[in-house]
Amino acid sequence: MKPRLEALRSPGSRGLFGALGALAAVATVQQQLLLRLPPRLERLSTAPASSGPAALQARFSRPITAESLQQGSRLEPALEHRWLGRGDNLLLSLGDGQRLTQPLQLDLTGRDGRGLALPPSRWLWDPRPRVMAVVPEGGGEQLQLRHHDGSWSAISPVWPSIPVVIPLGNGSGVAAASREASGQLRLWTIALQQRNLAPAERGLASVQAAAPQPLGEEPVTFAHLSSNRLGELLVQSGDLDASGTRAELIAPRRDGTPQGSRSRLRWQATGPMLLLPGGGAVVVPDSEGLHLETLPPRQPRRQTLPGSRDLSSFCPQAGRALLLRHWPDFRRSLELVEPGQAPRQLWLGPEALVASACSRGGDRSWALLVEGRGQPELSLLVLDRQGRELRRRRLGGWELEPGTGLYYDPSSEQLLAALRPLSPINEPPPPAQPVLIDAVSLALTPLPLAVSQVHWLPPG
């Protein structure tokens, strides 16, 4: 024992303990200094909104109270909003039912748990999507975007025709198929650079399109494309030979742009497969019904909904969707499906249901119905989640462009469709137009442009 005590009293050991003590003191001082520094905003980004028109995700250097953000921050125009969450990650959510007609200015400030103030910052934010359309141009077709000032600009070359197009769900680009002279399809992605959220001194910017990039080396006979809010792209394609249909999931790159890693999917479907908007699963139709299959790397799991049903549209809230059911007596019904519940019938009738859309978790649903023969008549029906009819309007003089859908934008409370003016049977049909429809009054605003397809391009 005595030699060990002597060793501890030696000059070398006293120097070592002195150095360790000095380091501990320095660490303590640094920790105290850091605690006295004000909190910082480390990241502000757009977030998927399921209960309102838009949302932002804010990450701070230390926990910030939602109450202080609610009291200190300001939105201009003064829209109803809430700060949600706790800790260093919080969500700014705009209240449901508000219409956005201009970019927003966010003055951001708050306090952490010690009462230290967050340095104020000012941001510009435009969560409104843009109309994307396939437009006849120069003997072919071209992808064009409508900007918020009403002007249009091209984001693709002029191809002979563009029969398939889908915006990527994170707003980072567009996937499309162009038809070649042989009749086969060539698949492409077009990366888009958007700046819809930026510090006020930097400002917002218009969309910039990169050159199209091929999705594969060989053309295909047919293709179907689907995307989700993560920016993943499902390519379902094939030929008429023995090779059959292929399904491939393409992840985005680290920077969110298209065409990262690829993986083949094992499922065979009798129709188009659709990615779940929130990611992690895909809807696979076959002769037995609709199957919800988890995607790798999740453990394989299947949920089946039997019967003669088609997926009509997704709702913003996770797991909610509208289904079109076909009955033996040739009637159709619109059903709302929610997690853990049997499908709820919202509408049943003999009319053809050609497109639908829904808000939030199906609080409101819109259905385009066609009735009559020879000169069919188009109607737009609004339903609540119990199936009660809220409003109905006959869209006399219009028909839905075949193969297109109905799309809802909660930020402007508008629906988007490609509608074609009706013409006499013995005359060639006129081109379709993009038509904005007020989601409440159902008033129509046709845009003066010939199109064959329309979509909302999500803000990036």
CSV table of C-alpha atoms in Angstrom, one decimal:
chain,number,residue,atom,x,y,z
A,1,MET,CA,0.0,0.0,0.0
A,2,LYS,CA,2.8,2.4,0.9
A,3,PRO,CA,4.5,2.3,-2.5
A,4,ARG,CA,1.2,3.0,-4.2
A,5,LEU,CA,0.6,6.1,-2.1
A,6,GLU,CA,4.1,7.3,-2.8
A,7,ALA,CA,3.5,6.8,-6.5
A,8,LEU,CA,0.4,9.0,-6.3
A,9,ARG,CA,2.4,11.7,-4.5
A,10,SER,CA,5.1,11.7,-7.2
A,11,PRO,CA,5.6,14.9,-9.3
A,12,GLY,CA,4.6,13.1,-12.5
A,13,SER,CA,1.3,12.0,-11.1
A,14,ARG,CA,0.5,15.4,-9.6
A,15,GLY,CA,1.1,16.9,-13.1
A,16,LEU,CA,-1.2,14.4,-14.7
A,17,PHE,CA,-4.0,15.1,-12.2
A,18,GLY,CA,-3.4,18.8,-12.6
A,19,ALA,CA,-3.8,18.6,-16.4
A,20,LEU,CA,-7.0,16.5,-16.0
A,21,GLY,CA,-8.4,19.0,-13.6
A,22,ALA,CA,-7.6,21.9,-15.9
A,23,LEU,CA,-9.3,20.1,-18.8
A,24,ALA,CA,-12.4,19.5,-16.6
A,25,ALA,CA,-12.4,23.2,-15.6
A,26,VAL,CA,-12.2,24.3,-19.3
A,27,ALA,CA,-15.0,21.9,-20.2
A,28,THR,CA,-17.2,23.3,-17.4
A,29,VAL,CA,-16.5,26.9,-18.5
A,30,GLN,CA,-17.3,26.0,-22.2
A,31,GLN,CA,-20.5,24.4,-21.1
A,32,GLN,CA,-21.6,27.4,-19.1
A,33,LEU,CA,-20.7,29.7,-22.0
A,34,LEU,CA,-22.8,27.5,-24.4
A,35,LEU,CA,-25.7,27.6,-22.1
A,36,ARG,CA,-25.6,31.4,-22.0
A,37,LEU,CA,-25.5,31.7,-25.8
A,38,PRO,CA,-28.8,32.3,-27.4
A,39,PRO,CA,-30.6,29.5,-29.3
A,40,ARG,CA,-30.2,29.3,-33.1
A,41,LEU,CA,-32.5,28.3,-35.9
A,42,GLU,CA,-30.6,25.4,-37.6
A,43,ARG,CA,-33.0,24.4,-40.3
A,44,LEU,CA,-36.4,25.6,-41.7
A,45,SER,CA,-38.0,23.4,-44.4
A,46,THR,CA,-41.4,22.7,-45.9
A,47,ALA,CA,-43.3,19.7,-44.4
A,48,PRO,CA,-46.2,17.6,-45.6
A,49,ALA,CA,-49.5,19.1,-44.4
A,50,SER,CA,-52.4,16.7,-43.6
A,51,SER,CA,-54.7,19.0,-41.7
A,52,GLY,CA,-54.3,22.4,-43.3
A,53,PRO,CA,-53.1,24.1,-46.5
A,54,ALA,CA,-49.4,24.1,-45.6
A,55,ALA,CA,-46.8,23.5,-42.9
A,56,LEU,CA,-43.1,24.2,-42.0
A,57,GLN,CA,-40.7,22.1,-39.9
A,58,ALA,CA,-38.2,24.1,-37.7
A,59,ARG,CA,-35.2,22.7,-36.0
A,60,PHE,CA,-33.4,24.7,-33.3
A,61,SER,CA,-30.0,24.3,-31.6
A,62,ARG,CA,-31.8,23.7,-28.3
A,63,PRO,CA,-35.4,23.2,-27.1
A,64,ILE,CA,-37.7,26.1,-27.9
A,65,THR,CA,-41.2,26.4,-26.3
A,66,ALA,CA,-44.1,26.4,-28.8
A,67,GLU,CA,-45.8,29.0,-26.7
A,68,SER,CA,-43.0,31.5,-27.1
A,69,LEU,CA,-43.0,30.9,-30.9
A,70,GLN,CA,-46.8,31.4,-31.0
A,71,GLN,CA,-46.5,34.7,-29.1
A,72,GLY,CA,-43.4,36.1,-30.7
A,73,SER,CA,-43.6,35.0,-34.4
A,74,ARG,CA,-45.8,36.8,-36.9
A,75,LEU,CA,-47.3,35.8,-40.3
A,76,GLU,CA,-48.1,38.4,-43.0
A,77,PRO,CA,-50.9,38.1,-44.2
A,78,ALA,CA,-52.1,37.3,-40.7
A,79,LEU,CA,-53.4,33.7,-41.2
A,80,GLU,CA,-54.5,31.4,-38.5
A,81,HIS,CA,-51.6,29.1,-37.5
A,82,ARG,CA,-50.3,27.0,-34.7
A,83,TRP,CA,-46.9,25.9,-33.5
A,84,LEU,CA,-47.0,22.2,-32.6
A,85,GLY,CA,-44.5,19.9,-30.8
A,86,ARG,CA,-41.9,20.2,-28.1
A,87,GLY,CA,-38.1,20.1,-27.9
A,88,ASP,CA,-35.9,21.3,-30.7
A,89,ASN,CA,-38.1,20.2,-33.6
A,90,LEU,CA,-41.4,22.1,-34.0
A,91,LEU,CA,-44.1,22.3,-36.7
A,92,LEU,CA,-45.8,25.4,-38.0
A,93,SER,CA,-49.2,24.4,-39.3
A,94,LEU,CA,-51.7,26.8,-41.1
A,95,GLY,CA,-55.3,26.5,-40.1
A,96,ASP,CA,-57.7,24.5,-42.4
A,97,GLY,CA,-60.0,26.3,-44.9
A,98,GLN,CA,-57.8,29.4,-45.5
A,99,ARG,CA,-57.0,30.5,-49.1
A,100,LEU,CA,-53.5,31.7,-50.0
A,101,THR,CA,-53.3,34.2,-52.7
A,102,GLN,CA,-49.8,35.5,-52.3
A,103,PRO,CA,-46.4,34.6,-50.7
A,104,LEU,CA,-46.3,34.7,-46.9
A,105,GLN,CA,-43.8,36.6,-44.7
A,106,LEU,CA,-42.8,34.8,-41.5
A,107,ASP,CA,-41.1,36.8,-38.7
A,108,LEU,CA,-39.6,34.1,-36.5
A,109,THR,CA,-38.6,34.6,-32.9
A,110,GLY,CA,-39.1,32.8,-29.6
A,111,ARG,CA,-37.4,31.8,-26.3
A,112,ASP,CA,-35.8,28.6,-25.0
A,113,GLY,CA,-36.5,27.0,-21.6
A,114,ARG,CA,-34.0,29.3,-19.9
A,115,GLY,CA,-35.7,32.4,-21.3
A,116,LEU,CA,-32.9,33.2,-23.8
A,117,ALA,CA,-34.3,34.8,-27.0
A,118,LEU,CA,-34.0,33.3,-30.4
A,119,PRO,CA,-32.4,35.9,-32.8
A,120,PRO,CA,-35.2,37.2,-35.0
A,121,SER,CA,-35.2,36.2,-38.7
A,122,ARG,CA,-37.5,37.0,-41.6
A,123,TRP,CA,-38.5,34.4,-44.2
A,124,LEU,CA,-40.5,34.4,-47.4
A,125,TRP,CA,-42.7,31.3,-48.0
A,126,ASP,CA,-44.9,30.4,-50.9
A,127,PRO,CA,-46.6,27.0,-50.3
A,128,ARG,CA,-48.9,27.2,-53.4
A,129,PRO,CA,-48.4,24.6,-56.1
A,130,ARG,CA,-48.2,25.4,-59.8
A,131,VAL,CA,-50.3,24.1,-62.7
A,132,MET,CA,-48.3,21.7,-64.9
A,133,ALA,CA,-49.8,20.8,-68.3
A,134,VAL,CA,-49.0,18.9,-71.4
A,135,VAL,CA,-49.5,21.4,-74.2
A,136,PRO,CA,-49.6,21.0,-78.0
A,137,GLU,CA,-46.6,22.8,-79.5
A,138,GLY,CA,-44.9,22.8,-82.9
A,139,GLY,CA,-46.5,19.6,-84.2
A,140,GLY,CA,-45.9,17.7,-80.9
A,141,GLU,CA,-46.4,18.2,-77.2
A,142,GLN,CA,-44.4,20.0,-74.5
A,143,LEU,CA,-44.5,20.2,-70.7
A,144,GLN,CA,-45.2,23.7,-69.4
A,145,LEU,CA,-45.6,25.3,-66.0
A,146,ARG,CA,-48.0,28.1,-65.1
A,147,HIS,CA,-46.4,30.6,-62.7
A,148,HIS,CA,-48.3,32.4,-60.0
A,149,ASP,CA,-48.4,35.6,-62.1
A,150,GLY,CA,-50.4,33.7,-64.8
A,151,SER,CA,-47.5,33.3,-67.3
A,152,TRP,CA,-46.5,29.9,-68.8
A,153,SER,CA,-43.0,28.6,-69.5
A,154,ALA,CA,-41.6,25.4,-71.0
A,155,ILE,CA,-39.8,22.8,-68.9
A,156,SER,CA,-39.3,20.1,-71.6
A,157,PRO,CA,-38.4,19.8,-75.3
A,158,VAL,CA,-41.1,19.3,-77.8
A,159,TRP,CA,-41.7,15.6,-78.2
A,160,PRO,CA,-44.0,13.9,-80.7
A,161,SER,CA,-46.5,13.2,-77.8
A,162,ILE,CA,-46.4,12.9,-74.0
A,163,PRO,CA,-48.9,10.2,-73.0
A,164,VAL,CA,-47.7,9.7,-69.4
A,165,VAL,CA,-46.5,12.4,-67.0
A,166,ILE,CA,-46.3,12.6,-63.2
A,167,PRO,CA,-44.8,15.3,-60.9
A,168,LEU,CA,-42.5,13.9,-58.2
A,169,GLY,CA,-44.2,14.2,-54.8
A,170,ASN,CA,-41.4,16.3,-53.2
A,171,GLY,CA,-41.5,18.9,-56.0
A,172,SER,CA,-37.9,18.0,-57.2
A,173,GLY,CA,-38.9,17.2,-60.7
A,174,VAL,CA,-41.2,15.5,-63.2
A,175,ALA,CA,-41.2,12.0,-64.7
A,176,ALA,CA,-42.7,11.5,-68.2
A,177,ALA,CA,-42.9,9.2,-71.2
A,178,SER,CA,-42.5,10.5,-74.8
A,179,ARG,CA,-43.8,8.5,-77.7
A,180,GLU,CA,-41.3,7.7,-80.5
A,181,ALA,CA,-42.1,7.3,-84.2
A,182,SER,CA,-42.1,3.6,-83.7
A,183,GLY,CA,-45.0,3.9,-81.2
A,184,GLN,CA,-42.8,2.9,-78.3
A,185,LEU,CA,-42.2,5.0,-75.2
A,186,ARG,CA,-39.0,6.6,-74.0
A,187,LEU,CA,-39.0,7.4,-70.2
A,188,TRP,CA,-37.4,10.6,-68.8
A,189,THR,CA,-37.0,12.6,-65.6
A,190,ILE,CA,-36.6,16.4,-65.5
A,191,ALA,CA,-35.1,17.8,-62.4
A,192,LEU,CA,-36.6,21.1,-61.2
A,193,GLN,CA,-35.0,23.7,-58.9
A,194,GLN,CA,-37.5,25.5,-56.8
A,195,ARG,CA,-37.0,28.2,-54.2
A,196,ASN,CA,-40.4,28.6,-52.4
A,197,LEU,CA,-38.9,29.2,-49.0
A,198,ALA,CA,-35.9,31.5,-48.4
A,199,PRO,CA,-34.6,34.2,-46.1
A,200,ALA,CA,-36.2,37.6,-47.0
A,201,GLU,CA,-32.8,39.0,-48.1
A,202,ARG,CA,-32.3,36.2,-50.6
A,203,GLY,CA,-35.9,36.2,-51.9
A,204,LEU,CA,-38.0,33.6,-53.8
A,205,ALA,CA,-37.2,32.5,-57.3
A,206,SER,CA,-39.0,31.0,-60.4
A,207,VAL,CA,-38.7,27.3,-61.2
A,208,GLN,CA,-35.6,26.3,-63.2
A,209,ALA,CA,-35.6,23.0,-65.3
A,210,ALA,CA,-32.6,20.9,-66.0
A,211,ALA,CA,-32.1,18.9,-69.2
A,212,PRO,CA,-34.2,15.6,-69.4
A,213,GLN,CA,-32.4,12.5,-68.3
A,214,PRO,CA,-33.4,9.1,-69.6
A,215,LEU,CA,-34.8,6.6,-67.1
A,216,GLY,CA,-33.6,3.6,-69.1
A,217,GLU,CA,-31.5,2.6,-72.1
A,218,GLU,CA,-34.3,0.9,-74.1
A,219,PRO,CA,-37.8,2.1,-75.1
A,220,VAL,CA,-40.9,0.3,-73.7
A,221,THR,CA,-44.3,-0.5,-75.0
A,222,PHE,CA,-46.3,0.7,-72.1
A,223,ALA,CA,-45.6,2.5,-68.8
A,224,HIS,CA,-47.2,3.7,-65.6
A,225,LEU,CA,-45.6,6.1,-63.2
A,226,SER,CA,-46.3,6.9,-59.5
A,227,SER,CA,-44.6,9.1,-56.9
A,228,ASN,CA,-44.9,9.9,-53.2
A,229,ARG,CA,-44.0,12.8,-51.0
A,230,LEU,CA,-40.5,11.4,-50.4
A,231,GLY,CA,-39.7,11.9,-54.1
A,232,GLU,CA,-39.6,8.2,-54.7
A,233,LEU,CA,-40.7,7.1,-58.2
A,234,LEU,CA,-42.4,3.8,-59.1
A,235,VAL,CA,-41.9,2.8,-62.8
A,236,GLN,CA,-44.2,0.1,-64.0
A,237,SER,CA,-43.3,-0.8,-67.6
A,238,GLY,CA,-43.0,-3.6,-70.1
A,239,ASP,CA,-43.2,-5.0,-73.6
A,240,LEU,CA,-45.7,-7.2,-75.4
A,241,ASP,CA,-43.2,-10.0,-75.6
A,242,ALA,CA,-42.5,-12.7,-73.0
A,243,SER,CA,-40.6,-10.4,-70.6
A,244,GLY,CA,-43.9,-9.0,-69.3
A,245,THR,CA,-44.2,-6.2,-66.8
A,246,ARG,CA,-41.4,-4.8,-64.7
A,247,ALA,CA,-41.8,-2.7,-61.6
A,248,GLU,CA,-38.9,-0.7,-60.3
A,249,LEU,CA,-38.6,1.7,-57.3
A,250,ILE,CA,-36.2,4.6,-57.8
A,251,ALA,CA,-35.2,6.6,-54.8
A,252,PRO,CA,-34.1,10.3,-54.9
A,253,ARG,CA,-30.5,11.3,-54.5
A,254,ARG,CA,-29.2,12.7,-51.2
A,255,ASP,CA,-30.0,16.3,-52.4
A,256,GLY,CA,-33.6,15.2,-53.2
A,257,THR,CA,-33.2,15.3,-57.0
A,258,PRO,CA,-34.4,12.3,-59.2
A,259,GLN,CA,-32.7,9.0,-60.0
A,260,GLY,CA,-30.8,7.7,-57.0
A,261,SER,CA,-30.7,4.0,-56.1
A,262,ARG,CA,-33.0,1.5,-57.8
A,263,SER,CA,-34.7,-1.7,-56.6
A,264,ARG,CA,-36.9,-4.2,-58.4
A,265,LEU,CA,-40.3,-5.0,-56.9
A,266,ARG,CA,-41.5,-8.6,-56.9
A,267,TRP,CA,-45.2,-8.1,-57.2
A,268,GLN,CA,-47.3,-8.7,-60.3
A,269,ALA,CA,-50.4,-6.6,-60.7
A,270,THR,CA,-53.4,-6.5,-63.0
A,271,GLY,CA,-53.4,-2.7,-63.2
A,272,PRO,CA,-51.4,0.3,-62.2
A,273,MET,CA,-49.6,0.1,-58.8
A,274,LEU,CA,-49.6,3.3,-56.7
A,275,LEU,CA,-47.2,4.4,-54.0
A,276,LEU,CA,-48.7,5.5,-50.7
A,277,PRO,CA,-48.2,9.3,-50.4
A,278,GLY,CA,-46.4,9.1,-47.1
A,279,GLY,CA,-44.0,6.4,-48.3
A,280,GLY,CA,-43.3,2.8,-47.1
A,281,ALA,CA,-46.0,0.9,-49.0
A,282,VAL,CA,-47.6,0.4,-52.4
A,283,VAL,CA,-51.1,-0.5,-53.5
A,284,VAL,CA,-51.1,-3.5,-55.8
A,285,PRO,CA,-54.3,-4.5,-57.6
A,286,ASP,CA,-55.0,-8.1,-58.8
A,287,SER,CA,-57.9,-10.4,-59.4
A,288,GLU,CA,-58.5,-10.9,-55.7
A,289,GLY,CA,-58.8,-7.2,-54.8
A,290,LEU,CA,-56.5,-4.4,-53.6
A,291,HIS,CA,-53.4,-5.3,-51.6
A,292,LEU,CA,-51.3,-2.9,-49.5
A,293,GLU,CA,-47.7,-4.2,-49.5
A,294,THR,CA,-44.9,-2.8,-47.5
A,295,LEU,CA,-41.7,-1.7,-49.3
A,296,PRO,CA,-38.2,-2.7,-48.4
A,297,PRO,CA,-36.4,-2.3,-46.0
A,298,ARG,CA,-39.6,-2.8,-44.0
A,299,GLN,CA,-40.6,-6.3,-43.1
A,300,PRO,CA,-42.9,-7.8,-45.7
A,301,ARG,CA,-46.6,-7.3,-44.7
A,302,ARG,CA,-49.8,-7.5,-46.8
A,303,GLN,CA,-53.2,-6.2,-46.1
A,304,THR,CA,-56.0,-7.1,-48.5
A,305,LEU,CA,-59.3,-5.5,-49.4
A,306,PRO,CA,-61.3,-8.0,-51.5
A,307,GLY,CA,-63.9,-7.1,-54.1
A,308,SER,CA,-64.1,-5.4,-57.4
A,309,ARG,CA,-62.6,-2.0,-56.4
A,310,ASP,CA,-60.2,0.5,-57.9
A,311,LEU,CA,-58.2,3.1,-56.0
A,312,SER,CA,-59.7,6.5,-57.0
A,313,SER,CA,-57.6,9.0,-55.1
A,314,PHE,CA,-55.6,9.5,-51.9
A,315,CYS,CA,-56.5,11.9,-49.1
A,316,PRO,CA,-53.8,14.1,-47.4
A,317,GLN,CA,-54.0,12.3,-44.1
A,318,ALA,CA,-52.0,9.0,-43.9
A,319,GLY,CA,-53.9,5.8,-44.7
A,320,ARG,CA,-57.1,7.6,-46.1
A,321,ALA,CA,-58.2,7.1,-49.6
A,322,LEU,CA,-61.3,7.0,-51.9
A,323,LEU,CA,-62.2,3.8,-53.6
A,324,LEU,CA,-64.4,3.2,-56.6
A,325,ARG,CA,-66.5,0.0,-56.2
A,326,HIS,CA,-68.2,-1.9,-59.1
A,327,TRP,CA,-71.4,-3.7,-58.3
A,328,PRO,CA,-72.9,-6.7,-60.2
A,329,ASP,CA,-76.0,-4.6,-61.2
A,330,PHE,CA,-73.6,-2.1,-62.9
A,331,ARG,CA,-74.0,0.6,-60.2
A,332,ARG,CA,-70.9,2.2,-58.8
A,333,SER,CA,-70.1,3.5,-55.3
A,334,LEU,CA,-67.5,5.8,-53.8
A,335,GLU,CA,-66.0,4.6,-50.5
A,336,LEU,CA,-63.8,6.2,-47.9
A,337,VAL,CA,-61.2,3.8,-46.4
A,338,GLU,CA,-59.5,4.6,-43.1
A,339,PRO,CA,-56.9,2.6,-41.1
A,340,GLY,CA,-58.5,-0.2,-39.1
A,341,GLN,CA,-62.0,0.4,-40.4
A,342,ALA,CA,-64.2,-1.1,-43.0
A,343,PRO,CA,-64.8,1.0,-46.1
A,344,ARG,CA,-67.5,3.6,-45.6
A,345,GLN,CA,-69.9,4.2,-48.5
A,346,LEU,CA,-70.2,7.8,-49.4
A,347,TRP,CA,-72.2,7.6,-52.7
A,348,LEU,CA,-74.0,4.9,-54.7
A,349,GLY,CA,-75.6,5.4,-58.1
A,350,PRO,CA,-75.9,4.3,-61.8
A,351,GLU,CA,-73.8,7.2,-63.1
A,352,ALA,CA,-70.2,6.7,-64.2
A,353,LEU,CA,-67.7,8.1,-61.6
A,354,VAL,CA,-64.8,9.3,-63.6
A,355,ALA,CA,-62.6,11.1,-61.0
A,356,SER,CA,-62.5,12.1,-57.4
A,357,ALA,CA,-60.5,14.1,-54.8
A,358,CYS,CA,-60.7,14.5,-51.0
A,359,SER,CA,-59.5,16.9,-48.3
A,360,ARG,CA,-57.7,16.1,-45.0
A,361,GLY,CA,-59.0,12.6,-43.9
A,362,GLY,CA,-62.0,12.7,-46.2
A,363,ASP,CA,-63.9,15.5,-44.4
A,364,ARG,CA,-64.9,16.6,-47.9
A,365,SER,CA,-64.9,14.6,-51.1
A,366,TRP,CA,-65.5,15.7,-54.7
A,367,ALA,CA,-66.8,13.3,-57.4
A,368,LEU,CA,-67.1,13.9,-61.1
A,369,LEU,CA,-70.1,12.0,-62.4
A,370,VAL,CA,-71.2,11.3,-66.0
A,371,GLU,CA,-74.8,10.4,-66.9
A,372,GLY,CA,-76.7,9.9,-70.1
A,373,ARG,CA,-75.8,8.5,-73.6
A,374,GLY,CA,-75.1,10.2,-76.9
A,375,GLN,CA,-74.5,13.6,-75.2
A,376,PRO,CA,-73.4,12.7,-71.7
A,377,GLU,CA,-73.7,15.3,-68.9
A,378,LEU,CA,-70.9,16.0,-66.4
A,379,SER,CA,-71.8,16.8,-62.7
A,380,LEU,CA,-69.6,17.7,-59.7
A,381,LEU,CA,-70.8,16.4,-56.4
A,382,VAL,CA,-69.5,17.4,-52.9
A,383,LEU,CA,-69.9,15.0,-50.0
A,384,ASP,CA,-69.0,15.1,-46.3
A,385,ARG,CA,-67.4,12.1,-44.5
A,386,GLN,CA,-70.9,10.7,-43.7
A,387,GLY,CA,-71.9,10.7,-47.3
A,388,ARG,CA,-74.2,13.7,-47.0
A,389,GLU,CA,-74.5,15.8,-50.2
A,390,LEU,CA,-73.2,19.3,-49.5
A,391,ARG,CA,-73.4,20.7,-53.0
A,392,ARG,CA,-73.9,19.6,-56.6
A,393,ARG,CA,-73.3,21.4,-59.9
A,394,ARG,CA,-74.0,20.3,-63.4
A,395,LEU,CA,-71.1,21.3,-65.7
A,396,GLY,CA,-73.1,21.7,-68.8
A,397,GLY,CA,-71.1,22.0,-72.0
A,398,TRP,CA,-68.0,20.3,-70.6
A,399,GLU,CA,-66.6,16.7,-70.5
A,400,LEU,CA,-63.5,15.4,-68.7
A,401,GLU,CA,-60.5,14.8,-71.0
A,402,PRO,CA,-60.2,10.9,-71.1
A,403,GLY,CA,-57.5,9.5,-68.9
A,404,THR,CA,-57.2,12.6,-66.6
A,405,GLY,CA,-58.2,13.1,-63.0
A,406,LEU,CA,-59.4,15.7,-60.5
A,407,TYR,CA,-56.8,17.3,-58.2
A,408,TYR,CA,-57.3,19.3,-55.0
A,409,ASP,CA,-55.1,22.0,-53.7
A,410,PRO,CA,-55.8,23.0,-50.0
A,411,SER,CA,-53.6,26.1,-50.2
A,412,SER,CA,-55.9,27.8,-52.6
A,413,GLU,CA,-59.1,25.8,-52.0
A,414,GLN,CA,-59.2,24.9,-55.7
A,415,LEU,CA,-59.7,21.8,-57.8
A,416,LEU,CA,-57.9,21.3,-61.1
A,417,ALA,CA,-59.2,19.3,-64.1
A,418,ALA,CA,-58.7,19.1,-67.8
A,419,LEU,CA,-62.1,19.7,-69.3
A,420,ARG,CA,-63.1,19.7,-73.0
A,421,PRO,CA,-65.9,21.8,-74.4
A,422,LEU,CA,-68.7,19.6,-75.8
A,423,SER,CA,-69.0,19.6,-79.5
A,424,PRO,CA,-71.6,18.1,-81.9
A,425,ILE,CA,-71.1,14.4,-82.7
A,426,ASN,CA,-70.3,15.0,-86.3
A,427,GLU,CA,-67.5,17.6,-85.6
A,428,PRO,CA,-64.0,16.9,-84.3
A,429,PRO,CA,-63.6,17.5,-80.6
A,430,PRO,CA,-62.0,20.8,-79.5
A,431,PRO,CA,-58.9,20.6,-77.3
A,432,ALA,CA,-59.2,20.4,-73.5
A,433,GLN,CA,-58.4,23.4,-71.2
A,434,PRO,CA,-57.1,23.6,-67.7
A,435,VAL,CA,-60.0,24.5,-65.5
A,436,LEU,CA,-59.7,25.8,-61.9
A,437,ILE,CA,-62.8,25.0,-59.8
A,438,ASP,CA,-63.6,26.7,-56.5
A,439,ALA,CA,-63.8,23.9,-54.0
A,440,VAL,CA,-66.6,25.6,-52.1
A,441,SER,CA,-68.8,27.4,-54.6
A,442,LEU,CA,-67.8,25.1,-57.5
A,443,ALA,CA,-67.4,28.2,-59.8
A,444,LEU,CA,-65.3,27.4,-62.9
A,445,THR,CA,-62.3,29.4,-64.2
A,446,PRO,CA,-61.1,28.0,-67.5
A,447,LEU,CA,-57.5,29.0,-68.5
A,448,PRO,CA,-57.1,29.9,-72.2
A,449,LEU,CA,-54.7,27.1,-73.2
A,450,ALA,CA,-55.0,23.8,-75.1
A,451,VAL,CA,-53.8,20.9,-73.0
A,452,SER,CA,-54.1,17.1,-72.9
A,453,GLN,CA,-53.1,16.6,-69.2
A,454,VAL,CA,-52.9,18.7,-66.1
A,455,HIS,CA,-51.4,18.2,-62.6
A,456,TRP,CA,-50.4,20.3,-59.6
A,457,LEU,CA,-46.7,20.6,-59.2
A,458,PRO,CA,-45.9,20.5,-55.5
A,459,PRO,CA,-43.7,23.3,-54.1
A,460,GLY,CA,-40.2,22.2,-53.5
